[in-house]
C-alpha cells in the first residue's frame, strides 16, 4: 500500500496532504473512525457491525476500507440494507442466513493438511448463529466443517459425527434451550471448545440467559464461552487458536 501511495504522489495523482490522510492510522468520517492498520496490528482487518448503522453510513465505511485495499466483512446486515449497499458495491456478496456481507480480493484458505474448525450446531433454529461463525472463520482463512442438527435430544446424531469433531483443531459449539451440547462435546474432545449460547428457546430460556449460565457452569474442562448469539466472536477466537495450531506444526 505504501508503494502505491508514493507512486501516486510521484505521478501527481495525489497531493502530499492526500497521501498523509491515506497513510494515517485511521480515517475520521465523523460518525466512524475507520481503522486501516488493524490487520497489521492484530492479523485481522476491521470488521463492521451493521446493526444500528444506516445503509449510507455502511456504504461510506466500505468505501473507506476498499480505498485502502482492505477486505470488507460486515456482520448483522439485514436483507434491506444489503440490497442498498450492493447497488453501490455490486462486487460484495451477501449471505442472508449468516447476515454477513463481504468482499474479499482473494480467498485465503488453509491447506487441508493444516486441519479445520468444527462448527457444531445443536438445532436448525440455531443456524443463523452457526453460519455467522462458520462464514466468519472461512473468510478469515480457516478450513471449516459444519456438523449441524446434532443436539442432545438425539445424542446418536452427535455420536455418528464424533470422529469428525474430534479431528478438529478447535470446535465452536452453538446451542440454545438448556445449552447442554457444549458440555457434552467438551467431555469427548481433546481440543479447545468455544461455546456459543443462543437466544433460541421457550420462556424460561430468558433469551439465551439459561444457555449462557449452563455453559459457564459446564462440568467439562476446556470450554470458553462467548456472549449470547455471538457467532462472530466465537469464530474470531477459534481462528486465533487454529492459527496457533498451524504455527506449532511448522
mmCIF file of C-alpha atoms in Angstrom:
data_model
loop_
_atom_site.group_PDB
_atom_site.id
_atom_site.type_symbol
_atom_site.label_atom_id
_atom_site.label_comp_id
_atom_site.label_asym_id
_atom_site.label_seq_id
_atom_site.Cartn_x
_atom_site.Cartn_y
_atom_site.Cartn_z
ATOM 1 C CA UNK A 1 0.000 0.000 0.000
ATOM 2 C CA UNK A 2 2.854 2.414 0.849
ATOM 3 C CA UNK A 3 4.471 1.976 -2.582
ATOM 4 C CA UNK A 4 1.127 2.555 -4.283
ATOM 5 C CA UNK A 5 0.539 5.842 -2.434
ATOM 6 C CA UNK A 6 4.093 7.094 -3.015
ATOM 7 C CA UNK A 7 3.826 6.302 -6.733
ATOM 8 C CA UNK A 8 0.615 8.329 -6.916
ATOM 9 C CA UNK A 9 2.371 11.276 -5.265
ATOM 10 C CA UNK A 10 5.240 10.950 -7.743
ATOM 11 C CA UNK A 11 2.866 10.968 -10.724
ATOM 12 C CA UNK A 12 0.782 13.805 -9.335
ATOM 13 C CA UNK A 13 -2.356 11.718 -8.780
ATOM 14 C CA UNK A 14 -2.202 12.536 -5.059
ATOM 15 C CA UNK A 15 -1.114 15.642 -3.225
ATOM 16 C CA UNK A 16 1.156 15.318 -0.213
ATOM 17 C CA UNK A 17 -1.782 16.207 2.051
ATOM 18 C CA UNK A 18 -3.952 13.493 0.466
ATOM 19 C CA UNK A 19 -1.115 10.985 0.880
ATOM 20 C CA UNK A 20 -0.828 11.874 4.578
ATOM 21 C CA UNK A 21 -4.531 11.173 5.039
ATOM 22 C CA UNK A 22 -4.257 7.786 3.371
ATOM 23 C CA UNK A 23 -1.238 6.850 5.488
ATOM 24 C CA UNK A 24 -2.981 7.807 8.737
ATOM 25 C CA UNK A 25 -3.716 5.022 11.238
ATOM 26 C CA UNK A 26 -7.431 5.735 10.963
ATOM 27 C CA UNK A 27 -9.795 7.775 8.847
ATOM 28 C CA UNK A 28 -12.255 10.053 10.605
ATOM 29 C CA UNK A 29 -15.661 10.043 8.897
ATOM 30 C CA UNK A 30 -17.285 11.953 11.744
ATOM 31 C CA UNK A 31 -19.632 9.156 12.799
ATOM 32 C CA UNK A 32 -16.931 6.477 12.419
ATOM 33 C CA UNK A 33 -13.156 6.262 12.692
ATOM 34 C CA UNK A 34 -12.103 3.555 10.241
ATOM 35 C CA UNK A 35 -9.042 1.646 11.483
ATOM 36 C CA UNK A 36 -6.947 0.991 8.375
ATOM 37 C CA UNK A 37 -3.993 -0.561 10.217
ATOM 38 C CA UNK A 38 -5.836 -3.100 12.340
ATOM 39 C CA UNK A 39 -4.752 -6.055 10.204
ATOM 40 C CA UNK A 40 -1.094 -5.082 10.564
ATOM 41 C CA UNK A 41 -1.506 -4.911 14.350
ATOM 42 C CA UNK A 42 -3.762 -7.894 15.018
ATOM 43 C CA UNK A 43 -3.760 -10.085 11.921
ATOM 44 C CA UNK A 44 -7.455 -9.374 11.311
ATOM 45 C CA UNK A 45 -8.983 -6.464 9.379
ATOM 46 C CA UNK A 46 -11.539 -4.147 10.954
ATOM 47 C CA UNK A 47 -14.992 -5.718 10.881
ATOM 48 C CA UNK A 48 -18.150 -3.619 10.546
ATOM 49 C CA UNK A 49 -21.027 -4.281 12.957
ATOM 50 C CA UNK A 50 -24.080 -3.494 10.873
ATOM 51 C CA UNK A 51 -26.863 -3.124 13.420
ATOM 52 C CA UNK A 52 -27.613 0.493 14.290
ATOM 53 C CA UNK A 53 -25.851 1.882 11.209
ATOM 54 C CA UNK A 54 -27.717 3.321 8.243
ATOM 55 C CA UNK A 55 -27.082 1.994 4.716
ATOM 56 C CA UNK A 56 -25.469 5.328 3.837
ATOM 57 C CA UNK A 57 -23.061 5.072 6.774
ATOM 58 C CA UNK A 58 -22.212 1.492 5.854
ATOM 59 C CA UNK A 59 -21.560 2.450 2.223
ATOM 60 C CA UNK A 60 -19.193 5.238 3.285
ATOM 61 C CA UNK A 61 -17.313 2.941 5.682
ATOM 62 C CA UNK A 62 -16.978 0.283 2.969
ATOM 63 C CA UNK A 63 -15.715 2.954 0.550
ATOM 64 C CA UNK A 64 -13.029 3.927 3.056
ATOM 65 C CA UNK A 65 -11.994 0.329 3.672
ATOM 66 C CA UNK A 66 -11.747 -0.526 -0.021
ATOM 67 C CA UNK A 67 -9.778 2.621 -0.846
ATOM 68 C CA UNK A 68 -7.039 1.165 1.362
ATOM 69 C CA UNK A 69 -7.230 -2.229 -0.369
ATOM 70 C CA UNK A 70 -8.618 -3.947 2.730
ATOM 71 C CA UNK A 71 -11.188 -6.743 2.692
ATOM 72 C CA UNK A 72 -14.752 -5.996 3.742
ATOM 73 C CA UNK A 73 -16.616 -8.010 6.368
ATOM 74 C CA UNK A 74 -19.851 -6.627 7.800
ATOM 75 C CA UNK A 75 -21.943 -8.588 10.296
ATOM 76 C CA UNK A 76 -25.621 -8.301 11.293
ATOM 77 C CA UNK A 77 -26.696 -6.883 7.948
ATOM 78 C CA UNK A 78 -30.380 -7.145 7.061
ATOM 79 C CA UNK A 79 -31.540 -8.036 3.553
ATOM 80 C CA UNK A 80 -32.891 -4.490 3.120
ATOM 81 C CA UNK A 81 -29.539 -2.906 3.995
ATOM 82 C CA UNK A 82 -27.685 -5.411 1.834
ATOM 83 C CA UNK A 83 -29.758 -4.516 -1.219
ATOM 84 C CA UNK A 84 -28.927 -0.816 -0.835
ATOM 85 C CA UNK A 85 -25.222 -1.479 -0.226
ATOM 86 C CA UNK A 86 -24.884 -3.901 -3.150
ATOM 87 C CA UNK A 87 -26.401 -1.338 -5.513
ATOM 88 C CA UNK A 88 -23.294 0.760 -4.753
ATOM 89 C CA UNK A 89 -20.895 -2.161 -4.286
ATOM 90 C CA UNK A 90 -22.038 -4.928 -6.679
ATOM 91 C CA UNK A 91 -18.894 -6.986 -6.017
ATOM 92 C CA UNK A 92 -19.982 -7.571 -2.415
ATOM 93 C CA UNK A 93 -21.570 -10.917 -1.519
ATOM 94 C CA UNK A 94 -24.453 -11.289 0.920
ATOM 95 C CA UNK A 95 -25.239 -14.407 2.964
ATOM 96 C CA UNK A 96 -28.733 -13.982 4.378
ATOM 97 C CA UNK A 97 -28.556 -16.873 6.838
ATOM 98 C CA UNK A 98 -25.326 -15.584 8.386
ATOM 99 C CA UNK A 99 -26.448 -11.951 7.960
ATOM 100 C CA UNK A 100 -22.957 -11.210 6.635
ATOM 101 C CA UNK A 101 -21.957 -9.011 3.715
ATOM 102 C CA UNK A 102 -18.394 -9.309 2.496
ATOM 103 C CA UNK A 103 -15.892 -8.703 -0.247
ATOM 104 C CA UNK A 104 -12.507 -10.382 -0.393
ATOM 105 C CA UNK A 105 -9.919 -9.629 -3.004
ATOM 106 C CA UNK A 106 -8.554 -13.162 -2.616
ATOM 107 C CA UNK A 107 -9.954 -16.094 -0.668
ATOM 108 C CA UNK A 108 -7.147 -17.324 1.571
ATOM 109 C CA UNK A 109 -7.948 -20.880 2.530
ATOM 110 C CA UNK A 110 -5.611 -23.055 4.555
ATOM 111 C CA UNK A 111 -4.443 -26.299 3.005
ATOM 112 C CA UNK A 112 -6.363 -29.361 4.148
ATOM 113 C CA UNK A 113 -3.192 -30.635 5.828
ATOM 114 C CA UNK A 114 -3.479 -27.845 8.417
ATOM 115 C CA UNK A 115 -6.714 -29.108 9.944
ATOM 116 C CA UNK A 116 -10.044 -27.396 10.413
ATOM 117 C CA UNK A 117 -12.525 -25.793 12.771
ATOM 118 C CA UNK A 118 -15.642 -27.816 13.579
ATOM 119 C CA UNK A 119 -18.830 -25.765 13.817
ATOM 120 C CA UNK A 120 -21.172 -27.954 15.868
ATOM 121 C CA UNK A 121 -24.764 -26.753 15.938
ATOM 122 C CA UNK A 122 -27.493 -28.147 18.177
ATOM 123 C CA UNK A 123 -30.559 -27.408 16.062
ATOM 124 C CA UNK A 124 -31.766 -25.860 12.838
ATOM 125 C CA UNK A 125 -33.137 -22.892 14.798
ATOM 126 C CA UNK A 126 -29.539 -22.035 15.784
ATOM 127 C CA UNK A 127 -28.334 -21.879 12.180
ATOM 128 C CA UNK A 128 -28.104 -18.086 11.923
ATOM 129 C CA UNK A 129 -25.554 -18.005 14.713
ATOM 130 C CA UNK A 130 -23.743 -21.127 13.478
ATOM 131 C CA UNK A 131 -23.468 -19.759 9.951
ATOM 132 C CA UNK A 132 -22.205 -16.417 11.246
ATOM 133 C CA UNK A 133 -19.421 -18.365 12.961
ATOM 134 C CA UNK A 134 -18.730 -20.668 10.011
ATOM 135 C CA UNK A 135 -18.588 -17.968 7.345
ATOM 136 C CA UNK A 136 -16.511 -15.638 9.536
ATOM 137 C CA UNK A 137 -13.949 -18.392 10.102
ATOM 138 C CA UNK A 138 -13.804 -19.175 6.386
ATOM 139 C CA UNK A 139 -13.362 -15.517 5.463
ATOM 140 C CA UNK A 140 -10.513 -15.298 7.970
ATOM 141 C CA UNK A 141 -8.792 -18.164 6.142
ATOM 142 C CA UNK A 142 -9.588 -21.257 8.208
ATOM 143 C CA UNK A 143 -10.991 -24.515 6.919
ATOM 144 C CA UNK A 144 -14.424 -25.228 8.358
ATOM 145 C CA UNK A 145 -16.550 -28.329 8.696
ATOM 146 C CA UNK A 146 -20.210 -27.931 9.556
ATOM 147 C CA UNK A 147 -21.845 -30.510 11.816
ATOM 148 C CA UNK A 148 -25.435 -29.375 12.174
ATOM 149 C CA UNK A 149 -28.563 -30.561 13.999
ATOM 150 C CA UNK A 150 -26.736 -32.791 16.484
ATOM 151 C CA UNK A 151 -28.324 -31.603 19.729
ATOM 152 C CA UNK A 152 -28.586 -33.723 22.860
ATOM 153 C CA UNK A 153 -32.252 -34.605 22.250
ATOM 154 C CA UNK A 154 -30.902 -37.113 19.722
ATOM 155 C CA UNK A 155 -27.469 -37.964 21.092
ATOM 156 C CA UNK A 156 -26.923 -40.691 18.472
ATOM 157 C CA UNK A 157 -26.693 -37.969 15.808
ATOM 158 C CA UNK A 158 -23.761 -36.392 17.641
ATOM 159 C CA UNK A 159 -22.037 -39.734 18.136
ATOM 160 C CA UNK A 160 -22.379 -40.527 14.430
ATOM 161 C CA UNK A 161 -20.278 -37.414 13.717
ATOM 162 C CA UNK A 162 -17.929 -37.697 16.680
ATOM 163 C CA UNK A 163 -14.821 -38.761 14.761
ATOM 164 C CA UNK A 164 -15.011 -35.690 12.530
ATOM 165 C CA UNK A 165 -15.496 -33.401 15.537
ATOM 166 C CA UNK A 166 -12.601 -34.997 17.416
ATOM 167 C CA UNK A 167 -10.326 -34.421 14.411
ATOM 168 C CA UNK A 168 -10.703 -30.635 14.551
ATOM 169 C CA UNK A 169 -8.131 -28.179 15.918
ATOM 170 C CA UNK A 170 -10.933 -26.379 17.790
ATOM 171 C CA UNK A 171 -14.713 -26.669 17.950
ATOM 172 C CA UNK A 172 -17.328 -23.937 18.074
ATOM 173 C CA UNK A 173 -20.446 -25.352 19.727
ATOM 174 C CA UNK A 174 -23.691 -23.446 19.162
ATOM 175 C CA UNK A 175 -26.770 -24.270 21.242
ATOM 176 C CA UNK A 176 -29.870 -22.698 22.703
ATOM 177 C CA UNK A 177 -32.506 -24.209 25.040
ATOM 178 C CA UNK A 178 -30.540 -25.505 28.067
ATOM 179 C CA UNK A 179 -27.167 -25.313 26.267
ATOM 180 C CA UNK A 180 -26.083 -28.822 27.229
ATOM 181 C CA UNK A 181 -24.351 -29.623 23.946
ATOM 182 C CA UNK A 182 -21.193 -27.668 24.819
ATOM 183 C CA UNK A 183 -20.584 -29.684 27.977
ATOM 184 C CA UNK A 184 -21.189 -32.968 26.144
ATOM 185 C CA UNK A 185 -18.768 -32.091 23.334
ATOM 186 C CA UNK A 186 -16.228 -30.778 25.842
ATOM 187 C CA UNK A 187 -16.136 -34.189 27.516
ATOM 188 C CA UNK A 188 -15.490 -36.007 24.233
ATOM 189 C CA UNK A 189 -12.686 -33.990 22.579
ATOM 190 C CA UNK A 190 -9.051 -33.157 23.354
ATOM 191 C CA UNK A 191 -9.052 -29.678 21.832
ATOM 192 C CA UNK A 192 -10.466 -26.300 22.948
ATOM 193 C CA UNK A 193 -14.213 -25.690 22.704
ATOM 194 C CA UNK A 194 -15.695 -22.241 22.171
ATOM 195 C CA UNK A 195 -19.319 -22.327 23.309
ATOM 196 C CA UNK A 196 -21.983 -20.006 21.909
ATOM 197 C CA UNK A 197 -25.319 -19.793 23.754
ATOM 198 C CA UNK A 198 -28.201 -18.725 21.524
ATOM 199 C CA UNK A 199 -31.450 -16.954 22.310
ATOM 200 C CA UNK A 200 -33.435 -19.911 20.945
ATOM 201 C CA UNK A 201 -35.835 -21.452 23.441
ATOM 202 C CA UNK A 202 -39.089 -21.113 25.335
ATOM 203 C CA UNK A 203 -39.928 -18.695 28.187
ATOM 204 C CA UNK A 204 -37.517 -19.803 30.906
ATOM 205 C CA UNK A 205 -34.696 -19.733 28.369
ATOM 206 C CA UNK A 206 -34.764 -15.953 29.019
ATOM 207 C CA UNK A 207 -33.499 -15.114 25.500
ATOM 208 C CA UNK A 208 -30.384 -17.219 25.960
ATOM 209 C CA UNK A 209 -29.504 -16.482 29.580
ATOM 210 C CA UNK A 210 -30.257 -20.042 30.694
ATOM 211 C CA UNK A 211 -27.972 -21.459 27.978
ATOM 212 C CA UNK A 212 -25.292 -18.901 28.846
ATOM 213 C CA UNK A 213 -25.335 -19.805 32.558
ATOM 214 C CA UNK A 214 -25.335 -23.525 31.793
ATOM 215 C CA UNK A 215 -22.288 -23.181 29.532
ATOM 216 C CA UNK A 216 -20.453 -21.028 32.085
ATOM 217 C CA UNK A 217 -21.112 -23.756 34.674
ATOM 218 C CA UNK A 218 -20.180 -26.654 32.371
ATOM 219 C CA UNK A 219 -18.636 -29.622 34.133
ATOM 220 C CA UNK A 220 -16.307 -30.377 31.194
ATOM 221 C CA UNK A 221 -12.957 -28.601 31.128
ATOM 222 C CA UNK A 222 -11.532 -26.691 28.168
ATOM 223 C CA UNK A 223 -14.682 -24.721 27.386
ATOM 224 C CA UNK A 224 -14.665 -20.961 26.824
ATOM 225 C CA UNK A 225 -17.970 -19.121 26.468
ATOM 226 C CA UNK A 226 -18.793 -16.057 24.391
ATOM 227 C CA UNK A 227 -21.846 -13.832 24.583
ATOM 228 C CA UNK A 228 -25.364 -14.844 23.544
ATOM 229 C CA UNK A 229 -25.732 -15.227 19.741
ATOM 230 C CA UNK A 230 -22.120 -14.077 19.205
ATOM 231 C CA UNK A 231 -21.125 -16.373 16.364
ATOM 232 C CA UNK A 232 -18.642 -13.793 15.099
ATOM 233 C CA UNK A 233 -16.795 -13.590 18.422
ATOM 234 C CA UNK A 234 -16.632 -17.374 18.678
ATOM 235 C CA UNK A 235 -15.199 -17.653 15.181
ATOM 236 C CA UNK A 236 -12.613 -14.948 15.861
ATOM 237 C CA UNK A 237 -11.321 -16.833 18.912
ATOM 238 C CA UNK A 238 -11.436 -20.160 17.099
ATOM 239 C CA UNK A 239 -9.418 -18.797 14.172
ATOM 240 C CA UNK A 240 -6.771 -17.466 16.573
ATOM 241 C CA UNK A 241 -6.481 -20.947 18.093
ATOM 242 C CA UNK A 242 -6.422 -22.519 14.636
ATOM 243 C CA UNK A 243 -3.606 -20.214 13.526
ATOM 244 C CA UNK A 244 -1.568 -21.020 16.634
ATOM 245 C CA UNK A 245 -2.004 -24.714 15.849
ATOM 246 C CA UNK A 246 -0.534 -24.125 12.389
ATOM 247 C CA UNK A 247 2.440 -22.247 13.860
ATOM 248 C CA UNK A 248 3.198 -25.059 16.287
ATOM 249 C CA UNK A 249 3.249 -27.569 13.424
ATOM 250 C CA UNK A 250 5.929 -25.658 11.490
#
